[in-house]
PDB file of C-alpha atoms in Angstrom:
ATOM      1  CA  MET A 823      -0.006  -0.015  -0.027  1.00  0.00           C
ATOM      2  CA  GLY A 824       2.859   2.405   0.529  1.00  0.00           C
ATOM      3  CA  ARG A 825       3.798   3.619   3.971  1.00  0.00           C
ATOM      4  CA  GLY A 826       2.737   7.027   4.681  1.00  0.00           C
ATOM      5  CA  ARG A 827       0.585   7.328   1.479  1.00  0.00           C
ATOM      6  CA  ASN A 828      -2.946   8.527   1.863  1.00  0.00           C
ATOM      7  CA  GLY A 829      -5.780   8.293  -0.582  1.00  0.00           C
ATOM      8  CA  ILE A 830      -8.582   5.928  -1.742  1.00  0.00           C
ATOM      9  CA  PHE A 831      -7.993   2.227  -1.345  1.00  0.00           C
ATOM     10  CA  LYS A 832      -9.876  -1.140  -2.001  1.00  0.00           C
ATOM     11  CA  MET A 833      -9.543  -4.127   0.175  1.00  0.00           C
ATOM     12  CA  GLU A 834     -10.576  -7.596  -0.849  1.00  0.00           C
ATOM     13  CA  VAL A 835     -12.710  -8.978   1.966  1.00  0.00           C
ATOM     14  CA  GLN A 836     -11.736 -12.658   1.494  1.00  0.00           C
ATOM     15  CA  THR A 837      -8.033 -12.193   1.207  1.00  0.00           C
ATOM     16  CA  GLY A 838      -7.356  -8.843   2.894  1.00  0.00           C
ATOM     17  CA  ASP A 839      -5.276  -7.581  -0.130  1.00  0.00           C
ATOM     18  CA  VAL A 840      -5.238  -3.882  -0.411  1.00  0.00           C
ATOM     19  CA  THR A 841      -5.146  -2.037  -3.815  1.00  0.00           C
ATOM     20  CA  ALA A 842      -4.587   1.783  -4.191  1.00  0.00           C
ATOM     21  CA  ILE A 843      -7.343   3.262  -6.197  1.00  0.00           C
ATOM     22  CA  ARG A 844      -6.343   6.948  -6.030  1.00  0.00           C
ATOM     23  CA  HIS A 845      -3.524   8.449  -3.948  1.00  0.00           C
ATOM     24  CA  SER A 846      -3.677  11.849  -2.408  1.00  0.00           C
ATOM     25  CA  GLU A 847      -1.011  14.339  -3.551  1.00  0.00           C
ATOM     26  CA  PRO A 848       0.785  17.117  -1.680  1.00  0.00           C
ATOM     27  CA  LEU A 849      -1.837  19.821  -0.850  1.00  0.00           C
ATOM     28  CA  ARG A 850      -4.457  17.685  -2.574  1.00  0.00           C
ATOM     29  CA  PHE A 851      -6.281  15.431  -0.040  1.00  0.00           C
ATOM     30  CA  LEU A 852      -8.793  12.760  -1.057  1.00  0.00           C
ATOM     31  CA  HIS A 853     -11.287  11.418   1.472  1.00  0.00           C
ATOM     32  CA  ASN A 854     -14.755  10.216   2.363  1.00  0.00           C
ATOM     33  CA  PRO A 855     -15.174   7.696  -0.533  1.00  0.00           C
ATOM     34  CA  GLN A 856     -18.726   6.054  -1.397  1.00  0.00           C
ATOM     35  CA  TRP A 857     -19.052   3.199  -3.820  1.00  0.00           C
ATOM     36  CA  PRO A 858     -22.333   3.171  -5.705  1.00  0.00           C
ATOM     37  CA  PRO A 859     -23.842  -0.274  -6.315  1.00  0.00           C
ATOM     38  CA  ASP A 860     -23.085  -0.420 -10.025  1.00  0.00           C
ATOM     39  CA  GLY A 861     -19.458  -0.650  -9.163  1.00  0.00           C
ATOM     40  CA  LYS A 862     -18.375   1.582 -12.105  1.00  0.00           C
ATOM     41  CA  THR A 863     -17.514   4.694 -10.258  1.00  0.00           C
ATOM     42  CA  ILE A 864     -16.412   5.857  -6.902  1.00  0.00           C
ATOM     43  CA  LEU A 865     -17.231   9.241  -5.346  1.00  0.00           C
ATOM     44  CA  TYR A 866     -14.960  11.007  -2.920  1.00  0.00           C
ATOM     45  CA  GLU A 867     -14.221  14.528  -1.789  1.00  0.00           C
ATOM     46  CA  CYS A 868     -11.049  16.520  -2.645  1.00  0.00           C
ATOM     47  CA  ASN A 869      -9.545  19.277  -0.514  1.00  0.00           C
ATOM     48  CA  GLN A 870      -7.115  21.199  -2.761  1.00  0.00           C
ATOM     49  CA  ALA A 871      -4.968  23.998  -1.432  1.00  0.00           C
ATOM     50  CA  ARG A 872      -3.820  27.017  -3.402  1.00  0.00           C
ATOM     51  CA  MET A 873      -2.145  30.328  -2.647  1.00  0.00           C
ATOM     52  CA  GLU A 874      -4.142  33.441  -2.709  1.00  0.00           C
ATOM     53  CA  ASN A 875      -2.663  36.914  -1.596  1.00  0.00           C
ATOM     54  CA  ASN A 876       0.310  35.048   0.030  1.00  0.00           C
ATOM     55  CA  ARG A 877      -2.237  32.876   2.030  1.00  0.00           C
ATOM     56  CA  THR A 878      -3.292  29.359   1.760  1.00  0.00           C
ATOM     57  CA  ALA A 879      -6.878  28.932   0.517  1.00  0.00           C
ATOM     58  CA  TRP A 880      -8.761  25.687   0.364  1.00  0.00           C
ATOM     59  CA  ARG A 881     -11.097  24.476  -2.476  1.00  0.00           C
ATOM     60  CA  PHE A 882     -13.551  21.735  -1.696  1.00  0.00           C
ATOM     61  CA  SER A 883     -15.044  19.569  -4.433  1.00  0.00           C
ATOM     62  CA  LEU A 884     -16.921  16.361  -4.942  1.00  0.00           C
ATOM     63  CA  LEU A 885     -15.401  13.981  -7.633  1.00  0.00           C
ATOM     64  CA  ALA A 886     -16.513  10.952  -9.516  1.00  0.00           C
ATOM     65  CA  LEU A 887     -13.692   8.555 -10.601  1.00  0.00           C
ATOM     66  CA  ASP A 888     -14.580   6.236 -13.640  1.00  0.00           C
ATOM     67  CA  LEU A 889     -12.850   2.999 -12.753  1.00  0.00           C
ATOM     68  CA  ALA A 890     -12.616   1.803 -16.369  1.00  0.00           C
ATOM     69  CA  SER A 891     -10.941   4.888 -17.844  1.00  0.00           C
ATOM     70  CA  GLY A 892      -9.326   6.212 -14.526  1.00  0.00           C
ATOM     71  CA  LYS A 893     -10.735   9.747 -15.328  1.00  0.00           C
ATOM     72  CA  GLU A 894     -11.949  12.118 -12.618  1.00  0.00           C
ATOM     73  CA  ARG A 895     -14.997  14.257 -13.133  1.00  0.00           C
ATOM     74  CA  GLU A 896     -16.072  17.154 -10.867  1.00  0.00           C
ATOM     75  CA  LEU A 897     -19.732  16.996  -9.691  1.00  0.00           C
ATOM     76  CA  CYS A 898     -19.805  20.095  -7.605  1.00  0.00           C
ATOM     77  CA  GLU A 899     -17.633  22.380  -5.438  1.00  0.00           C
ATOM     78  CA  GLY A 900     -17.914  24.305  -2.157  1.00  0.00           C
ATOM     79  CA  GLN A 901     -19.717  21.472  -0.258  1.00  0.00           C
ATOM     80  CA  THR A 902     -18.633  20.500   3.239  1.00  0.00           C
ATOM     81  CA  GLY A 903     -20.183  16.915   3.109  1.00  0.00           C
ATOM     82  CA  TYR A 904     -22.421  14.717   0.921  1.00  0.00           C
ATOM     83  CA  ALA A 905     -24.577  11.558   1.167  1.00  0.00           C
ATOM     84  CA  LEU A 906     -25.677   9.249  -1.686  1.00  0.00           C
ATOM     85  CA  SER A 907     -29.282   8.238  -1.739  1.00  0.00           C
ATOM     86  CA  PRO A 908     -30.221   4.539  -1.335  1.00  0.00           C
ATOM     87  CA  ASP A 909     -31.100   4.198  -4.991  1.00  0.00           C
ATOM     88  CA  SER A 910     -27.761   6.002  -6.032  1.00  0.00           C
ATOM     89  CA  ARG A 911     -29.846   8.624  -7.988  1.00  0.00           C
ATOM     90  CA  HIS A 912     -29.444  11.630  -5.784  1.00  0.00           C
ATOM     91  CA  LEU A 913     -26.768  13.392  -3.668  1.00  0.00           C
ATOM     92  CA  ALA A 914     -27.462  15.390  -0.623  1.00  0.00           C
ATOM     93  CA  LEU A 915     -24.924  18.233  -0.299  1.00  0.00           C
ATOM     94  CA  ALA A 916     -24.134  20.193   2.893  1.00  0.00           C
ATOM     95  CA  TYR A 917     -23.073  23.761   2.419  1.00  0.00           C
ATOM     96  CA  GLN A 918     -22.574  26.580   4.953  1.00  0.00           C
ATOM     97  CA  GLY A 919     -26.107  27.700   5.705  1.00  0.00           C
ATOM     98  CA  ALA A 920     -27.789  25.290   3.383  1.00  0.00           C
ATOM     99  CA  LEU A 921     -28.738  21.659   2.468  1.00  0.00           C
ATOM    100  CA  LYS A 922     -28.985  20.915  -1.260  1.00  0.00           C
ATOM    101  CA  LEU A 923     -29.917  18.112  -3.607  1.00  0.00           C
ATOM    102  CA  MET A 924     -28.550  17.226  -7.069  1.00  0.00           C
ATOM    103  CA  PRO A 925     -28.662  14.224  -9.510  1.00  0.00           C
ATOM    104  CA  ALA A 926     -25.777  11.808  -8.778  1.00  0.00           C
ATOM    105  CA  SER A 927     -24.869  12.009 -12.490  1.00  0.00           C
ATOM    106  CA  GLY A 928     -24.270  15.765 -12.050  1.00  0.00           C
ATOM    107  CA  GLY A 929     -26.239  18.899 -12.657  1.00  0.00           C
ATOM    108  CA  GLU A 930     -27.202  22.092 -10.714  1.00  0.00           C
ATOM    109  CA  PRO A 931     -27.751  21.652  -7.058  1.00  0.00           C
ATOM    110  CA  ARG A 932     -31.293  22.421  -5.830  1.00  0.00           C
ATOM    111  CA  GLU A 933     -31.556  24.102  -2.363  1.00  0.00           C
ATOM    112  CA  LEU A 934     -33.758  21.954  -0.061  1.00  0.00           C
ATOM    113  CA  LEU A 935     -33.386  23.742   3.104  1.00  0.00           C
ATOM    114  CA  ARG A 936     -31.910  27.103   4.336  1.00  0.00           C
ATOM    115  CA  LEU A 937     -30.172  27.243   7.737  1.00  0.00           C
ATOM    116  CA  PRO A 938     -29.136  30.227   9.823  1.00  0.00           C
ATOM    117  CA  VAL A 939     -25.748  31.405   8.467  1.00  0.00           C
ATOM    118  CA  SER A 940     -24.010  30.653  11.755  1.00  0.00           C
ATOM    119  CA  GLN A 941     -25.243  26.980  11.706  1.00  0.00           C
ATOM    120  CA  SER A 942     -23.439  24.133   9.991  1.00  0.00           C
ATOM    121  CA  ILE A 943     -24.321  20.567   8.970  1.00  0.00           C
ATOM    122  CA  VAL A 944     -21.807  18.063  10.456  1.00  0.00           C
ATOM    123  CA  GLU A 945     -23.450  14.832   9.538  1.00  0.00           C
ATOM    124  CA  MET A 946     -26.059  13.535   7.121  1.00  0.00           C
ATOM    125  CA  ALA A 947     -27.745  10.196   6.359  1.00  0.00           C
ATOM    126  CA  TRP A 948     -30.659   8.998   4.281  1.00  0.00           C
ATOM    127  CA  THR A 949     -33.533   6.959   5.477  1.00  0.00           C
ATOM    128  CA  PRO A 950     -33.622   3.497   3.729  1.00  0.00           C
ATOM    129  CA  ASP A 951     -36.664   4.428   1.737  1.00  0.00           C
ATOM    130  CA  GLY A 952     -34.872   7.550   0.307  1.00  0.00           C
ATOM    131  CA  GLN A 953     -37.791   9.859   1.238  1.00  0.00           C
ATOM    132  CA  ASP A 954     -36.062  11.602   4.138  1.00  0.00           C
ATOM    133  CA  LEU A 955     -32.665  12.858   5.210  1.00  0.00           C
ATOM    134  CA  LEU A 956     -31.422  13.090   8.646  1.00  0.00           C
ATOM    135  CA  PHE A 957     -28.932  15.725   9.438  1.00  0.00           C
ATOM    136  CA  VAL A 958     -27.057  17.155  12.490  1.00  0.00           C
ATOM    137  CA  GLU A 959     -27.138  20.891  12.779  1.00  0.00           C
ATOM    138  CA  ALA A 960     -24.213  22.234  14.832  1.00  0.00           C
ATOM    139  CA  ASN A 961     -23.925  25.634  16.504  1.00  0.00           C
ATOM    140  CA  PRO A 962     -20.756  27.796  16.340  1.00  0.00           C
ATOM    141  CA  PRO A 963     -17.894  26.371  18.718  1.00  0.00           C
ATOM    142  CA  ASN A 964     -18.300  29.517  20.918  1.00  0.00           C
ATOM    143  CA  GLN A 965     -21.823  28.464  21.833  1.00  0.00           C
ATOM    144  CA  GLU A 966     -22.671  25.856  24.520  1.00  0.00           C
ATOM    145  CA  GLN A 967     -25.800  24.537  22.880  1.00  0.00           C
ATOM    146  CA  PRO A 968     -25.720  20.874  21.832  1.00  0.00           C
ATOM    147  CA  PRO A 969     -26.182  19.865  18.168  1.00  0.00           C
ATOM    148  CA  GLU A 970     -29.630  19.174  16.952  1.00  0.00           C
ATOM    149  CA  LEU A 971     -30.889  16.221  14.900  1.00  0.00           C
ATOM    150  CA  TRP A 972     -33.416  17.025  12.130  1.00  0.00           C
ATOM    151  CA  GLN A 973     -35.463  15.154   9.677  1.00  0.00           C
ATOM    152  CA  VAL A 974     -36.344  16.703   6.286  1.00  0.00           C
ATOM    153  CA  ARG A 975     -38.453  15.458   3.361  1.00  0.00           C
ATOM    154  CA  ALA A 976     -36.354  15.158   0.263  1.00  0.00           C
ATOM    155  CA  ALA A 977     -39.265  16.073  -2.037  1.00  0.00           C
ATOM    156  CA  SER A 978     -40.547  18.984  -0.222  1.00  0.00           C
ATOM    157  CA  GLY A 979     -37.921  20.377   2.136  1.00  0.00           C
ATOM    158  CA  GLU A 980     -40.392  20.126   5.110  1.00  0.00           C
ATOM    159  CA  ALA A 981     -38.282  19.815   8.234  1.00  0.00           C
ATOM    160  CA  ARG A 982     -38.871  18.473  11.720  1.00  0.00           C
ATOM    161  CA  LYS A 983     -36.613  18.823  14.710  1.00  0.00           C
ATOM    162  CA  ILE A 984     -36.075  15.533  16.542  1.00  0.00           C
ATOM    163  CA  GLY A 985     -33.959  16.707  19.393  1.00  0.00           C
ATOM    164  CA  PRO A 986     -30.715  17.465  20.870  1.00  0.00           C
ATOM    165  CA  LEU A 987     -27.694  15.257  20.725  1.00  0.00           C
ATOM    166  CA  MET A 988     -24.381  15.125  22.459  1.00  0.00           C
ATOM    167  CA  LYS A 989     -21.228  17.018  21.199  1.00  0.00           C
ATOM    168  CA  GLY A 990     -18.385  15.611  19.300  1.00  0.00           C
ATOM    169  CA  LEU A 991     -20.767  13.591  17.067  1.00  0.00           C
ATOM    170  CA  SER A 992     -19.684  11.743  13.942  1.00  0.00           C
ATOM    171  CA  GLY A 993     -20.467   8.621  11.887  1.00  0.00           C
ATOM    172  CA  LEU A 994     -24.149   9.042  11.664  1.00  0.00           C
ATOM    173  CA  HIS A 995     -25.822   5.821  10.194  1.00  0.00           C
ATOM    174  CA  VAL A 996     -29.410   4.639   9.671  1.00  0.00           C
ATOM    175  CA  HIS A 997     -30.222   0.949  10.272  1.00  0.00           C
ATOM    176  CA  PRO A 998     -31.842  -0.729   7.135  1.00  0.00           C
ATOM    177  CA  ASP A 999     -35.126  -1.107   9.106  1.00  0.00           C
ATOM    178  CA  GLY A1000     -35.245   2.781   9.498  1.00  0.00           C
ATOM    179  CA  ARG A1001     -35.985   2.376  13.293  1.00  0.00           C
ATOM    180  CA  GLN A1002     -32.499   2.886  14.738  1.00  0.00           C
ATOM    181  CA  ILE A1003     -29.545   5.148  14.121  1.00  0.00           C
ATOM    182  CA  THR A1004     -26.018   4.857  15.388  1.00  0.00           C
ATOM    183  CA  PHE A1005     -23.294   7.503  15.901  1.00  0.00           C
ATOM    184  CA  THR A1006     -20.002   8.070  17.763  1.00  0.00           C
ATOM    185  CA  ALA A1007     -19.898  10.878  20.295  1.00  0.00           C
ATOM    186  CA  GLY A1008     -17.056  12.154  22.465  1.00  0.00           C
ATOM    187  CA  ASP A1009     -13.497  13.323  21.841  1.00  0.00           C
ATOM    188  CA  GLN A1010     -10.314  11.589  20.810  1.00  0.00           C
ATOM    189  CA  ARG A1011      -9.541  10.557  24.463  1.00  0.00           C
ATOM    190  CA  GLN A1012     -13.011   8.919  25.079  1.00  0.00           C
ATOM    191  CA  ALA A1013     -15.418   8.173  22.262  1.00  0.00           C
ATOM    192  CA  GLU A1014     -18.519   6.169  22.630  1.00  0.00           C
ATOM    193  CA  VAL A1015     -20.894   4.401  20.076  1.00  0.00           C
ATOM    194  CA  TRP A1016     -24.537   5.309  20.766  1.00  0.00           C
ATOM    195  CA  VAL A1017     -27.786   3.699  19.407  1.00  0.00           C
ATOM    196  CA  MET A1018     -31.081   5.737  19.200  1.00  0.00           C
ATOM    197  CA  GLU A1019     -34.312   3.988  18.576  1.00  0.00           C
ATOM    198  CA  ASN A1020     -37.812   4.937  17.383  1.00  0.00           C
ATOM    199  CA  PHE A1021     -36.644   8.412  16.469  1.00  0.00           C
ATOM    200  CA  LEU A1022     -39.068   8.665  13.535  1.00  0.00           C
ATOM    201  CA  SER A1023     -41.963   8.413  15.852  1.00  0.00           C
ATOM    202  CA  VAL A1024     -40.831  11.243  18.229  1.00  0.00           C
ATOM    203  CA  ALA A1025     -43.482  13.942  18.413  1.00  0.00           C
ATOM    204  CA  GLY A1026     -42.553  17.143  16.737  1.00  0.00           C
ATOM    205  CA  ASN A1027     -43.693  19.801  14.358  1.00  0.00           C
ATOM    206  CA  ARG A1028     -42.630  20.201  10.859  1.00  0.00           C
ATOM    207  CA  GLU A1029     -41.115  23.678  10.194  1.00  0.00           C
ATOM    208  CA  PRO A1030     -42.166  24.669   6.637  1.00  0.00           C
ATOM    209  CA  GLY A1031     -40.766  28.193   7.342  1.00  0.00           C
ATOM    210  CA  ARG A1032     -37.158  26.608   7.226  1.00  0.00           C
ATOM    211  CA  LYS A1033     -37.512  25.330   3.701  1.00  0.00           C
ATOM    212  CA  PRO A1034     -36.628  27.757   0.800  1.00  0.00           C
TER     213      PRO A1034
END
């Protein structure tokens, strides 16, 4: 695999053999890969550094790698996270102050939900039926309020607040039955894995005023 080399790798489950698909380069970091079921492409994010006015600026983009040709294609830029829908047809994109949707094949992102400019989306996950998105809305670091878990309809942008979660949350996943979610919470010294059940049945009001 190459000691000290970062990038996107594939591991054979039966043998444990590891193959490099794409290496990161100096000031160009690849991360957060997702492999659509067709097996023809791999999606991943790219953080590219460049100099602007004698300062380092970062450009964030989402790329699709065609495994047959080895060619990369940029799907969008400026996002801070993404999630591929269960049917692999749509991408949910997190931006500062907004949640957007776009076709997985590429196209113009459509704003689904507008957030206060000070808020950010730190985690996203689709429900198994592809009708809803769960996302974690975080407050600025200088505020003490815990992050909030939200549910939003992919078709309409209608949103519902489920409730507060603990700080340091990462790795949000929805169980295939749609009744449980798992996530990690804590810091590097002490992180814990949590399970939340029956969250879709929690009483709460949709907030149509938060959609565009």
